[in-house]
PDB file of C-alpha atoms in Angstrom:
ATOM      1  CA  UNK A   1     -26.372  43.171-146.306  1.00  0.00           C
ATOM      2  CA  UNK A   2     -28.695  40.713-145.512  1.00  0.00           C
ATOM      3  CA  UNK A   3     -32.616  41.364-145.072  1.00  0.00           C
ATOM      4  CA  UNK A   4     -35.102  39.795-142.366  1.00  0.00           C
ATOM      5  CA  UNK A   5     -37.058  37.513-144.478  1.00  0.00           C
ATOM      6  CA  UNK A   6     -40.266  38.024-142.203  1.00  0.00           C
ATOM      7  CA  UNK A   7     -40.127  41.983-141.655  1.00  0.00           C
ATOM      8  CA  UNK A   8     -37.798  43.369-144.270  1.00  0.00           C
ATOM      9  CA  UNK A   9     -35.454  44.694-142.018  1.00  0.00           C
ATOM     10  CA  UNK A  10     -31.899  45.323-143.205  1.00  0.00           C
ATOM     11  CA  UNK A  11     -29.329  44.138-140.521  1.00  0.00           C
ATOM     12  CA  UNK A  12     -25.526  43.200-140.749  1.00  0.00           C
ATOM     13  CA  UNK A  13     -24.832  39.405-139.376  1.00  0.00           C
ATOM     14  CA  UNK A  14     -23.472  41.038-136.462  1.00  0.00           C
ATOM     15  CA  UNK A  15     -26.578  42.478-135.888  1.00  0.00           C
ATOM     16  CA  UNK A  16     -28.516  39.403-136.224  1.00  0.00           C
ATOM     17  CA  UNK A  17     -30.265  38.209-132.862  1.00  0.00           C
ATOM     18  CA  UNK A  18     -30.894  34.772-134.747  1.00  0.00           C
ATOM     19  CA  UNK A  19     -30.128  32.468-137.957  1.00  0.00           C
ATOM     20  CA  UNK A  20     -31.361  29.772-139.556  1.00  0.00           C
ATOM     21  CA  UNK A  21     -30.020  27.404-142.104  1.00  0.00           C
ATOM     22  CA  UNK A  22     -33.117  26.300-144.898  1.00  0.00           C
ATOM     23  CA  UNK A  23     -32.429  25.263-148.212  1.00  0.00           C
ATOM     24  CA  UNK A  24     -29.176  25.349-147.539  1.00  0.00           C
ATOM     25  CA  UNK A  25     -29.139  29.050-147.371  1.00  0.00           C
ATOM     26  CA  UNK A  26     -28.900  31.047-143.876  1.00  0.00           C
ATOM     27  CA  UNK A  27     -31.578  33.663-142.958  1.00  0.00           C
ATOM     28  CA  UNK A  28     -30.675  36.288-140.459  1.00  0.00           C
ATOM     29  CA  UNK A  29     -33.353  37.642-138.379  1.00  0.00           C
ATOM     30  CA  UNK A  30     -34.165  41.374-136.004  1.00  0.00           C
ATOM     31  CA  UNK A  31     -35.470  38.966-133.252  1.00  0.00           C
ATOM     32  CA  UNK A  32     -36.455  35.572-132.073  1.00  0.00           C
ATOM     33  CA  UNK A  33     -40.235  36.846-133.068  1.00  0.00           C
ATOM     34  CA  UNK A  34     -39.185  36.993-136.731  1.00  0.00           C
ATOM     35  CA  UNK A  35     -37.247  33.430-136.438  1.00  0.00           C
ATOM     36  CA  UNK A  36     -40.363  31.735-134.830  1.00  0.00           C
ATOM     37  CA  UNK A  37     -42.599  32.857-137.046  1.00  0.00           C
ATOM     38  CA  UNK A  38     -39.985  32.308-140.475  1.00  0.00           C
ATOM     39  CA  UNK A  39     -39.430  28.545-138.516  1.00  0.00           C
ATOM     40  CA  UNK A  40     -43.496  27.869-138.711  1.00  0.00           C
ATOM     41  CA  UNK A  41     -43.791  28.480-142.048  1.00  0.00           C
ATOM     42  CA  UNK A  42     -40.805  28.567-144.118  1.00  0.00           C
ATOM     43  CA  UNK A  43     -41.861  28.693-147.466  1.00  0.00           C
ATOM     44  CA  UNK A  44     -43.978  31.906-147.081  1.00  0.00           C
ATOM     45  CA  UNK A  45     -40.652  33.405-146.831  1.00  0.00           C
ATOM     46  CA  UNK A  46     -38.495  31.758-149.268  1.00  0.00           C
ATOM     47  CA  UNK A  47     -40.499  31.870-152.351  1.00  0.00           C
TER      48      UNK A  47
END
C-alpha cells in the first residue's frame, strides 16, 4: 500500500489524487498540497 511521502498517509493508487515519477520511482500523494510541496523539495522526502 503505498504511503504519502509528505504526510504519511496510507492510500491505495486508486485513492491517489496525484503521482509523481522521481528517481525513477512513483510517489502517490492525499492531495495536490502534498505533491506541491514533495515537487519543491524532493529530496526531503526521498532520503
Amino acid at each position: 500500500m503505498p504511503t504519502d511521502p509528505v504526510c504519511g498517509m496510507e492510500l491505495t493508487s486508486d485513492d491517489a489524487v496525484a503521482t509523481v515519477q522521481h528517481g525513477g520511482k512513483t510517489y502517490y500523494f492525499c492531495s495536490d498540497g502534498c505533491r506541491q510541496r514533495f515537487e519543491e523539495q524532493p529530496t526531503v522526502y526521498t532520503k
